[in-house]
Amino acid sequence: MAESQWEVTVDPARCVGSGVCVAVAAGHFAVRDRRSHAVQPVTGPDDAVLDAAETCPMEAILVREAGSGTLLAPVE
């Protein structure tokens, strides 16, 4: 059975480029042009990605299960 995949998106309208996501999940996020971007929009599960979404001060990061679209983070 294949490992599940996650879709990671950063809303550029909400992102302020604080870099918290880069500090929490190095390798998954990069700041370019004063905005964060997912290095790989589809990635394997990694708790650091969930932590980044939960700690983003602007709630600009969404992590969803690929295929189903189920929201994994941030948890409301």
N, CA, C and O atoms as a DFTB+ gen file, in Angstrom:
304 C
 N C O
     1  1       0.845      -1.191       0.000
     2  2       0.000       0.000       0.000
     3  2       0.887       1.249       0.000
     4  3       1.849       1.343       0.762
     5  1       0.547       2.193      -0.859
     6  2       1.343       3.414      -0.986
     7  2       1.124       4.330       0.212
     8  3       0.032       4.394       0.777
     9  1       2.172       5.028       0.580
    10  2       2.098       6.006       1.668
    11  2       1.220       7.169       1.222
    12  3       1.264       7.580       0.062
    13  1       0.427       7.696       2.146
    14  2      -0.424       8.833       1.803
    15  2       0.436      10.051       1.495
    16  3       1.599      10.132       1.891
    17  1      -0.162      10.989       0.783
    18  2       0.522      12.220       0.410
    19  2      -0.283      13.400       0.944
    20  3      -1.500      13.319       1.111
    21  1       0.416      14.483       1.205
    22  2      -0.214      15.709       1.680
    23  2      -0.019      16.818       0.667
    24  3       1.028      16.910       0.027
    25  1      -1.036      17.663       0.525
    26  2      -0.942      18.870      -0.294
    27  2      -0.718      20.055       0.646
    28  3      -1.469      20.255       1.600
    29  1       0.309      20.823       0.366
    30  2       0.670      21.962       1.212
    31  2       0.537      23.238       0.387
    32  3       1.165      23.385      -0.661
    33  1      -0.292      24.157       0.880
    34  2      -0.460      25.428       0.179
    35  2      -0.214      26.578       1.149
    36  3      -0.479      26.480       2.347
    37  1       0.299      27.666       0.591
    38  2       0.507      28.897       1.352
    39  2      -0.251      29.990       0.621
    40  3      -0.015      30.239      -0.561
    41  1      -1.160      30.637       1.329
    42  2      -1.948      31.720       0.756
    43  2      -1.071      32.976       0.706
    44  3      -0.756      33.547       1.750
    45  1      -0.672      33.414      -0.498
    46  2       0.221      34.566      -0.598
    47  2      -0.424      35.863      -0.110
    48  3       0.286      36.796       0.266
    49  1      -1.740      35.936      -0.110
    50  2      -2.432      37.133       0.373
    51  2      -2.388      37.236       1.896
    52  3      -2.486      38.330       2.452
    53  1      -2.241      36.096       2.566
    54  2      -2.203      36.100       4.035
    55  2      -0.772      36.082       4.578
    56  3      -0.511      36.608       5.660
    57  1       0.145      35.482       3.835
    58  2       1.526      35.309       4.299
    59  2       2.223      36.662       4.432
    60  3       2.135      37.513       3.547
    61  1       2.920      36.843       5.562
    62  2       3.697      38.066       5.777
    63  2       5.201      37.791       5.749
    64  3       6.007      38.689       5.991
    65  1       5.570      36.546       5.452
    66  2       6.986      36.217       5.335
    67  2       7.739      36.197       6.651
    68  3       8.931      36.503       6.684
    69  1       7.066      35.841       7.734
    70  2       7.720      35.839       9.051
    71  2       8.842      34.804       9.149
    72  3       9.782      34.976       9.925
    73  1       8.745      33.734       8.365
    74  2       9.771      32.698       8.386
    75  2       9.592      31.659       9.477
    76  3      10.434      30.773       9.624
    77  1       8.511      31.746      10.246
    78  2       8.263      30.758      11.293
    79  2       8.205      29.358      10.679
    80  3       8.756      28.410      11.240
    81  1       7.545      29.228       9.536
    82  2       7.414      27.916       8.898
    83  2       8.774      27.342       8.509
    84  3       8.998      26.136       8.621
    85  1       9.672      28.197       8.057
    86  2      11.014      27.742       7.681
    87  2      11.762      27.246       8.918
    88  3      12.476      26.245       8.860
    89  1      11.595      27.951      10.031
    90  2      12.260      27.551      11.276
    91  2      11.701      26.239      11.811
    92  3      12.440      25.410      12.343
    93  1      10.388      26.055      11.667
    94  2       9.736      24.863      12.209
    95  2       9.896      23.652      11.292
    96  3      10.074      22.530      11.767
    97  1       9.832      23.876       9.988
    98  2       9.866      22.771       9.026
    99  2      10.876      23.063       7.917
   100  3      10.525      23.154       6.741
   101  1      12.128      23.205       8.321
   102  2      13.199      23.468       7.354
   103  2      13.175      22.397       6.271
   104  3      13.007      21.212       6.558
   105  1      13.341      22.819       5.046
   106  2      13.321      21.888       3.926
   107  2      11.953      21.768       3.275
   108  3      11.845      21.340       2.126
   109  1      10.908      22.143       4.002
   110  2       9.554      22.083       3.446
   111  2       9.065      23.445       2.965
   112  3       8.175      23.533       2.120
   113  1       9.665      24.517       3.519
   114  2       9.247      25.871       3.160
   115  2      10.468      26.725       2.857
   116  3      11.555      26.497       3.388
   117  1      10.265      27.711       1.992
   118  2      11.311      28.679       1.677
   119  2      10.645      30.041       1.529
   120  3       9.508      30.133       1.065
   121  1      11.343      31.087       1.919
   122  2      10.831      32.444       1.759
   123  2      11.493      33.047       0.527
   124  3      12.717      33.153       0.442
   125  1      10.645      33.440      -0.429
   126  2      11.091      34.120      -1.650
   127  2      10.190      35.326      -1.852
   128  3       8.978      35.246      -1.650
   129  1      10.776      36.425      -2.246
   130  2      10.012      37.647      -2.495
   131  2       9.127      38.011      -1.292
   132  3       7.990      38.453      -1.449
   133  1       9.678      37.813      -0.098
   134  2       9.017      38.146       1.171
   135  2       7.733      37.365       1.431
   136  3       6.868      37.817       2.181
   137  1       7.609      36.182       0.805
   138  2       6.468      35.301       1.032
   139  2       6.980      33.865       1.121
   140  3       7.950      33.494       0.459
   141  1       6.320      33.077       1.942
   142  2       6.686      31.673       2.066
   143  2       6.081      30.872       0.923
   144  3       5.019      31.204       0.395
   145  1       6.785      29.815       0.560
   146  2       6.321      28.900      -0.473
   147  2       6.621      27.487      -0.018
   148  3       7.634      27.242       0.638
   149  1       5.747      26.558      -0.361
   150  2       6.018      25.150      -0.097
   151  2       7.079      24.696      -1.098
   152  3       6.928      24.904      -2.301
   153  1       8.142      24.082      -0.608
   154  2       9.201      23.598      -1.486
   155  2       8.632      22.526      -2.410
   156  3       8.923      22.506      -3.606
   157  1       7.820      21.634      -1.845
   158  2       7.129      20.604      -2.624
   159  2       5.646      20.693      -2.269
   160  3       5.260      20.355      -1.150
   161  1       4.808      21.143      -3.210
   162  2       3.380      21.275      -2.905
   163  2       2.705      19.951      -2.527
   164  3       1.688      19.951      -1.834
   165  1       3.263      18.839      -2.975
   166  2       2.776      17.522      -2.562
   167  2       3.949      16.813      -1.904
   168  3       5.020      16.682      -2.497
   169  1       3.738      16.356      -0.672
   170  2       4.827      15.758       0.095
   171  2       4.313      14.587       0.920
   172  3       3.108      14.427       1.114
   173  1       5.218      13.798       1.388
   174  2       4.866      12.726       2.302
   175  2       4.582      13.289       3.676
   176  3       5.008      14.400       3.992
   177  1       3.867      12.539       4.499
   178  2       3.545      13.010       5.842
   179  2       4.791      13.347       6.665
   180  3       5.779      12.613       6.655
   181  1       4.719      14.463       7.368
   182  2       5.798      14.899       8.249
   183  2       5.167      15.811       9.294
   184  3       4.584      16.840       8.954
   185  1       5.282      15.438      10.554
   186  2       4.683      16.233      11.625
   187  2       5.177      17.671      11.637
   188  3       4.460      18.561      12.094
   189  1       6.390      17.917      11.144
   190  2       6.917      19.284      11.114
   191  2       6.059      20.181      10.216
   192  3       5.901      21.368      10.500
   193  1       5.508      19.623       9.141
   194  2       4.645      20.402       8.247
   195  2       3.358      20.796       8.981
   196  3       2.891      21.929       8.861
   197  1       2.795      19.862       9.736
   198  2       1.605      20.172      10.538
   199  2       1.922      21.249      11.567
   200  3       1.137      22.175      11.769
   201  1       3.081      21.122      12.219
   202  2       3.497      22.114      13.214
   203  2       3.637      23.496      12.582
   204  3       3.255      24.499      13.185
   205  1       4.185      23.547      11.367
   206  2       4.351      24.828      10.679
   207  2       2.995      25.470      10.411
   208  3       2.831      26.675      10.603
   209  1       2.027      24.678       9.973
   210  2       0.691      25.207       9.708
   211  2       0.041      25.701      11.001
   212  3      -0.638      26.727      11.011
   213  1       0.254      24.971      12.075
   214  2      -0.345      25.349      13.361
   215  2       0.302      26.594      13.967
   216  3      -0.363      27.343      14.683
   217  1       1.574      26.825      13.694
   218  2       2.278      27.955      14.300
   219  2       2.351      29.193      13.409
   220  3       2.826      30.240      13.849
   221  1       1.891      29.086      12.176
   222  2       1.908      30.244      11.277
   223  2       1.071      31.366      11.902
   224  3      -0.115      31.177      12.171
   225  1       1.687      32.539      12.133
   226  2       0.953      33.621      12.800
   227  2      -0.214      34.155      11.974
   228  3      -1.128      34.761      12.533
   229  1      -0.207      33.949      10.677
   230  2      -1.274      34.459       9.811
   231  2      -2.219      33.360       9.337
   232  3      -3.134      33.627       8.558
   233  1      -2.011      32.135       9.794
   234  2      -2.797      30.978       9.353
   235  2      -2.849      30.904       7.829
   236  3      -3.898      30.645       7.240
   237  1      -1.696      31.136       7.206
   238  2      -1.608      31.150       5.747
   239  2      -1.342      29.769       5.155
   240  3      -1.490      29.577       3.948
   241  1      -0.954      28.811       5.987
   242  2      -0.580      27.477       5.507
   243  2      -1.724      26.506       5.732
   244  3      -2.275      26.420       6.829
   245  1      -2.075      25.773       4.680
   246  2      -3.066      24.708       4.785
   247  2      -2.409      23.397       4.381
   248  3      -1.671      23.328       3.398
   249  1      -2.692      22.363       5.158
   250  2      -2.206      21.025       4.844
   251  2      -3.437      20.138       4.683
   252  3      -4.255      20.010       5.593
   253  1      -3.548      19.531       3.507
   254  2      -4.686      18.660       3.204
   255  2      -4.189      17.293       2.756
   256  3      -3.097      17.157       2.204
   257  1      -5.010      16.291       3.006
   258  2      -4.699      14.958       2.511
   259  2      -4.941      14.978       1.007
   260  3      -6.020      15.360       0.555
   261  1      -3.941      14.569       0.233
   262  2      -4.078      14.543      -1.219
   263  2      -5.170      13.540      -1.585
   264  3      -5.302      12.496      -0.946
   265  1      -5.921      13.850      -2.580
   266  2      -6.998      12.967      -3.014
   267  2      -8.310      13.295      -2.355
   268  3      -9.261      13.663      -3.044
   269  1      -8.400      13.175      -1.038
   270  2      -9.664      13.425      -0.338
   271  2      -9.875      14.912      -0.051
   272  3     -11.013      15.372       0.042
   273  1      -8.782      15.662       0.089
   274  2      -8.888      17.074       0.412
   275  2      -9.173      17.356       1.882
   276  3      -9.420      18.501       2.263
   277  1      -9.138      16.311       2.706
   278  2      -9.401      16.470       4.139
   279  2      -8.391      17.412       4.757
   280  3      -7.187      17.212       4.599
   281  1      -8.856      18.440       5.461
   282  2      -7.975      19.402       6.115
   283  2      -7.304      18.742       7.316
   284  3      -7.976      18.227       8.210
   285  1      -5.979      18.763       7.326
   286  2      -5.191      18.191       8.424
   287  2      -4.682      19.269       9.378
   288  3      -4.559      19.033      10.580
   289  1      -4.388      20.447       8.842
   290  2      -3.900      21.553       9.667
   291  2      -4.105      22.841       8.896
   292  3      -4.021      22.835       7.668
   293  1      -4.369      23.935       9.570
   294  2      -4.498      24.028      11.014
   295  2      -5.839      23.471      11.479
   296  3      -6.839      23.522      10.763
   297  1      -5.829      22.948      12.674
   298  2      -7.035      22.412      13.280
   299  2      -7.786      23.570      13.913
   300  3      -7.202      24.369      14.645
   301  1      -9.059      23.660      13.636
   302  2      -9.856      24.767      14.183
   303  2     -10.335      24.467      15.565
   304  3     -11.020      25.289      16.174
